[in-house]
mmCIF file of C-alpha atoms in Angstrom:
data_model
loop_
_atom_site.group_PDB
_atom_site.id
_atom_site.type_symbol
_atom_site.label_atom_id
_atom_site.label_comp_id
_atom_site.label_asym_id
_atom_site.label_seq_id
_atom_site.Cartn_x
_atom_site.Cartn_y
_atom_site.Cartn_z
ATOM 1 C CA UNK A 1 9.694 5.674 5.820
ATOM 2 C CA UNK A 2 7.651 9.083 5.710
ATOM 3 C CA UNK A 3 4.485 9.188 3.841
ATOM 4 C CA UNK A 4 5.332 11.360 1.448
ATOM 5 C CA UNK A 5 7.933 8.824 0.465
ATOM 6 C CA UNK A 6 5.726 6.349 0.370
ATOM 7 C CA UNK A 7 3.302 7.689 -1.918
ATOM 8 C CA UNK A 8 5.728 8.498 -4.373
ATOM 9 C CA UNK A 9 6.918 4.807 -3.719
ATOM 10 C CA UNK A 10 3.164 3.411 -3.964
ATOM 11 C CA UNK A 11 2.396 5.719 -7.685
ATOM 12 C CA UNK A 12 4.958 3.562 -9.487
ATOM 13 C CA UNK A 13 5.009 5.846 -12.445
ATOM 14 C CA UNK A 14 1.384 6.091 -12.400
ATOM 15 C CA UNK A 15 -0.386 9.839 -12.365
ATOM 16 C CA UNK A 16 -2.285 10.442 -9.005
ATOM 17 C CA UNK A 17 -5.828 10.049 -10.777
ATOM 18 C CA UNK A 18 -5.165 6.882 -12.456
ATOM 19 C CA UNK A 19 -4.421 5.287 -8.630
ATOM 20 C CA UNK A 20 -7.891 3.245 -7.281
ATOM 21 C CA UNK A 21 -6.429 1.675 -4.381
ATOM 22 C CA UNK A 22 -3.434 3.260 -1.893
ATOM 23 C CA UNK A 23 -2.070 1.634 1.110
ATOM 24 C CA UNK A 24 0.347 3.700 3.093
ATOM 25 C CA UNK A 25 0.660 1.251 6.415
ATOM 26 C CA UNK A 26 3.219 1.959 8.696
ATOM 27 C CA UNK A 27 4.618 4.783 7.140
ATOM 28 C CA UNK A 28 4.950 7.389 9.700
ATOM 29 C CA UNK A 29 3.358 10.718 10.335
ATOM 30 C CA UNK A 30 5.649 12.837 12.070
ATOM 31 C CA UNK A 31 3.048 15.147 13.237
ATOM 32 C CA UNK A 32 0.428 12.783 13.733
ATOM 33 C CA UNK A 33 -1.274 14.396 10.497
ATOM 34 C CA UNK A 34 -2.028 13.135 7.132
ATOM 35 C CA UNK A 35 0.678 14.493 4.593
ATOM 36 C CA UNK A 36 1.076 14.297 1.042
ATOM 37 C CA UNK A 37 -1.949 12.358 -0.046
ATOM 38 C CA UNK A 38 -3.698 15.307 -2.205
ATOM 39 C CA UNK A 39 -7.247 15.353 -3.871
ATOM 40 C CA UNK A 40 -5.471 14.599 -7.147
ATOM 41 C CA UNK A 41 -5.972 10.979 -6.106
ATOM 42 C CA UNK A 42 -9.881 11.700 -6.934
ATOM 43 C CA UNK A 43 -10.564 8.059 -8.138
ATOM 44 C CA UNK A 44 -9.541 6.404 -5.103
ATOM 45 C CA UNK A 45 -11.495 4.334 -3.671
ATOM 46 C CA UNK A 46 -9.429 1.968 -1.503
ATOM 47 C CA UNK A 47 -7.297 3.709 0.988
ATOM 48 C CA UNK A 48 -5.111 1.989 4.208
ATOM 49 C CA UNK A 49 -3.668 4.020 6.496
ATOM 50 C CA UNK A 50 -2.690 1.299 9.344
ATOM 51 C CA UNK A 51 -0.704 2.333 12.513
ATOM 52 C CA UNK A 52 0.949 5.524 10.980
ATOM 53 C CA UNK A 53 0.895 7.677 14.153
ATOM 54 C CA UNK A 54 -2.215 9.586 13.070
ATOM 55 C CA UNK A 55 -3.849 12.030 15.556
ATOM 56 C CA UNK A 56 -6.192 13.113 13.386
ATOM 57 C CA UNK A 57 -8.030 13.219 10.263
ATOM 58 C CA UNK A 58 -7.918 16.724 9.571
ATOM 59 C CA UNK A 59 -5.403 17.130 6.625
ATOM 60 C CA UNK A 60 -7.596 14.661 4.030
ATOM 61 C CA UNK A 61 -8.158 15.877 0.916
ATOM 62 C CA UNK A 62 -11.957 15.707 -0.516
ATOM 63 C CA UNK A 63 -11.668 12.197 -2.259
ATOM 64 C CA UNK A 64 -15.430 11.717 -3.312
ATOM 65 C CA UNK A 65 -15.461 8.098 -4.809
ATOM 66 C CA UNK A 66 -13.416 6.700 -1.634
ATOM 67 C CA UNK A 67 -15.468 3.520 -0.725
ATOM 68 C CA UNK A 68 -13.297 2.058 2.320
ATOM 69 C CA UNK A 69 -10.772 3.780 4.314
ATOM 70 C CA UNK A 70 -8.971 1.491 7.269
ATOM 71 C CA UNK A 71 -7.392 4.027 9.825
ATOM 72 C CA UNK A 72 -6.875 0.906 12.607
ATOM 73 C CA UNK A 73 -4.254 1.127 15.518
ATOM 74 C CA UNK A 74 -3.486 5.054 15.234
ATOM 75 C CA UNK A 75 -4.088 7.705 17.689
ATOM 76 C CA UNK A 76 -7.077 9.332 16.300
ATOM 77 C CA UNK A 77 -9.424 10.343 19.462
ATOM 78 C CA UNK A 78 -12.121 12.913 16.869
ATOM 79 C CA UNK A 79 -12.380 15.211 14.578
ATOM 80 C CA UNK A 80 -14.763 12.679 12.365
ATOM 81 C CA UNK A 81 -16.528 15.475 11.174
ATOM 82 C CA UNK A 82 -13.604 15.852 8.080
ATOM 83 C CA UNK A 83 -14.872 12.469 7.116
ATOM 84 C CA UNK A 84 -18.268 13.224 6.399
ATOM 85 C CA UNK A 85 -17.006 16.365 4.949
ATOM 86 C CA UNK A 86 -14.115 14.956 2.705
ATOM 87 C CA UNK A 87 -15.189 11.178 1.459
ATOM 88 C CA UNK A 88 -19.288 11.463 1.385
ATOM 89 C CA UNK A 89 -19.431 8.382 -0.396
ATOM 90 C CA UNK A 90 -17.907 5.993 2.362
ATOM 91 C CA UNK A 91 -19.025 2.352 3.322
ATOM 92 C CA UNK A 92 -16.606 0.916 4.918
ATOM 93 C CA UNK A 93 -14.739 2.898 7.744
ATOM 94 C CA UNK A 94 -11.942 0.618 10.067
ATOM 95 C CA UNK A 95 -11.321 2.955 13.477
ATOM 96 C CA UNK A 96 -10.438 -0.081 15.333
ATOM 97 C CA UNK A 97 -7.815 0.448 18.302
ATOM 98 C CA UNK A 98 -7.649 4.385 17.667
ATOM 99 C CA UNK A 99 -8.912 6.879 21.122
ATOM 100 C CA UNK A 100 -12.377 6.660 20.638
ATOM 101 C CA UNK A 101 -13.535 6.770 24.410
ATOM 102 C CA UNK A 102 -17.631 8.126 23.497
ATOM 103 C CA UNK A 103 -20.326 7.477 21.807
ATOM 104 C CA UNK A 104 -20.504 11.525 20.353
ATOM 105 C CA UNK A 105 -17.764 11.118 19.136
ATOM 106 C CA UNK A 106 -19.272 9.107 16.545
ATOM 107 C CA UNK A 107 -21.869 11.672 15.756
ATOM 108 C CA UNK A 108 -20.682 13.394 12.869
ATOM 109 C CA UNK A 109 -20.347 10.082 10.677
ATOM 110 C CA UNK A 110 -24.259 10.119 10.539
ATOM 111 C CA UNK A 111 -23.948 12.141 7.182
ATOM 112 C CA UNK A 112 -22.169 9.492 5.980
ATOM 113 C CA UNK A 113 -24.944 8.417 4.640
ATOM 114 C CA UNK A 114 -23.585 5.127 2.562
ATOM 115 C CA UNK A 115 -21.379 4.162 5.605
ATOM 116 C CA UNK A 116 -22.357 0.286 6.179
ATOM 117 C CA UNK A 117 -19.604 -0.806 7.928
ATOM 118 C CA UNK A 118 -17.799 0.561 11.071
ATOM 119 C CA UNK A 119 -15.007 -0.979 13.171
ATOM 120 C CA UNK A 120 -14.468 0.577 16.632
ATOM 121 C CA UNK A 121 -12.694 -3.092 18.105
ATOM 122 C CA UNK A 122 -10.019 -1.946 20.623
ATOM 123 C CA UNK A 123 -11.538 1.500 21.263
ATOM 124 C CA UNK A 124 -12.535 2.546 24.704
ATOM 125 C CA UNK A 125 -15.980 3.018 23.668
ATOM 126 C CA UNK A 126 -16.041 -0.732 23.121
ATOM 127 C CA UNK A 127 -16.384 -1.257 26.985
ATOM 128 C CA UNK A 128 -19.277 1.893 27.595
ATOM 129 C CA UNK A 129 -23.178 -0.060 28.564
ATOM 130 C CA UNK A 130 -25.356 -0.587 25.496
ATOM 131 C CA UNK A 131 -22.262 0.214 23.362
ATOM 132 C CA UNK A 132 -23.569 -1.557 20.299
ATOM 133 C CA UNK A 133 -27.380 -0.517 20.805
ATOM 134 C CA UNK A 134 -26.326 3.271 21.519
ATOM 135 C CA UNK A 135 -23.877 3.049 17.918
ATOM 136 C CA UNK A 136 -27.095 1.544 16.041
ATOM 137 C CA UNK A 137 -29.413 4.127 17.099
ATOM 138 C CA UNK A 138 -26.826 7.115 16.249
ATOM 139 C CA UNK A 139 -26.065 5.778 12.438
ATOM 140 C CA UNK A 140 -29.316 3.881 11.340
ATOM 141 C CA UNK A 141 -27.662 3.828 8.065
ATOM 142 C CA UNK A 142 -25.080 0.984 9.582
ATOM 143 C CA UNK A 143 -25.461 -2.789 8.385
ATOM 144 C CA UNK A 144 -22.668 -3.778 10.441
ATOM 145 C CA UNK A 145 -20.414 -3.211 13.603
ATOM 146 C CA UNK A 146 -17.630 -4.486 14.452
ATOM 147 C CA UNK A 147 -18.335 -7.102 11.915
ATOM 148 C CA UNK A 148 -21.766 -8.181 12.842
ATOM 149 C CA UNK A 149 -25.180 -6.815 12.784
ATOM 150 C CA UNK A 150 -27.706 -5.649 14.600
ATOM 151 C CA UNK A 151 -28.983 -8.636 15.404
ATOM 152 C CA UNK A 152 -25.612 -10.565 16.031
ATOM 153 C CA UNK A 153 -25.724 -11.792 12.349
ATOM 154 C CA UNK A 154 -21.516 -11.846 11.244
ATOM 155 C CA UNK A 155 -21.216 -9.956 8.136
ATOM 156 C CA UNK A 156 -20.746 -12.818 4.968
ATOM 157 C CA UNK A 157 -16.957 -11.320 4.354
ATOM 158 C CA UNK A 158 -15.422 -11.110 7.778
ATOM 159 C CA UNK A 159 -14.667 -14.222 7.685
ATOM 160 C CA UNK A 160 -12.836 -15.282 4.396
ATOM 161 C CA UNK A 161 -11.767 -18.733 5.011
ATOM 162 C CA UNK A 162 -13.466 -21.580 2.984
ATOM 163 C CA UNK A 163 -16.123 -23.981 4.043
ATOM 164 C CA UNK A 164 -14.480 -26.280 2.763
ATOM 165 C CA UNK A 165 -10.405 -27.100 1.933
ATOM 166 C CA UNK A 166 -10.126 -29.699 -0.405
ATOM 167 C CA UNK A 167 -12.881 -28.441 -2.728
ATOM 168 C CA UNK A 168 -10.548 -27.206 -5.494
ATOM 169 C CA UNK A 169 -8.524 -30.059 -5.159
ATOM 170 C CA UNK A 170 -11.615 -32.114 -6.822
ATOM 171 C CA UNK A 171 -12.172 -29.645 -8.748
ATOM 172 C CA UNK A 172 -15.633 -28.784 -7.335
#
């Protein structure tokens, strides 16, 4: 299914600024660009775009109260700088097993200034020296990487299973 399609699909009847929350995975992208998603969406703040053949970023609309964006297992090797541009407001940013082969390529999300969480697993950059040091340095702003912190600390909801699996049974 094309993404266009999709979001017509995913606004059940609903008017584009009413919708908080889109997920558009595996649509595809023909041309390895974001289509139909508009800035009439303005109150989104959830948006999945998983393994859509994306090659870039470039055709996202300005969506200023977007909180956490998952782009994982597309094709997307830059052009970050759209991001900082188009969704200031950002915390929680999933690149996992995009292109991302360098560290500068990572150097425009430093005016995301709210960006706490980044995911770069499966990216080439993954396997450079001092990957996780070098990624700290560039956005001081970051609580976590890849799920953990700076200090190898895993971040308390990357790991949703309970402690516990006959708590609710008791009714404790």
């Amino acid at each position: 299914m094309d993404m266009k399609k999709r979001l017509t699909l995913e606004l059940r009847n609903r008017k584009a600024a009413e919708v908080k929350e889109m997920v558009l995975d595996n649509c595809r992208s023909d041309d390895g660009k974001i289509t139909g998603l508009t800035s009439d969406f303005m109150n989104l703040e959830f948006l999945s775009m998983i393994n859509i053949n994306l090659l870039s970023v470039c055709n996202l609309p300005k969506l200023e109260k977007l909180k956490k964006m998952e782009l994982s297992d597309n094709r997307i090797s830059g052009g970050l700088e759209v991001l900082a541009e188009k969704t200031p407001n950002l915390t929680h940013l999933n690149l996992s097993g995009n292109k991302i082969k360098d560290i500068n390529t990572l150097e425009p999300l430093k005016k995301l200034t709210h960006l706490m969480s980044l995911d770069l697993f499966n990216c080439e950059v993954t396997m450079l020296n001092n990957y996780r040091e070098s990624v700290f340095a560039l956005l001081p702003q970051l609580t976590y990487l890849d799920g953990f912190d700076a200090d190898d600390q895993e971040a308390p909801d990357s790991d949703p299973e309970p402690d516990g699996e006959d708590a609710d049974e008791n009714g404790e």
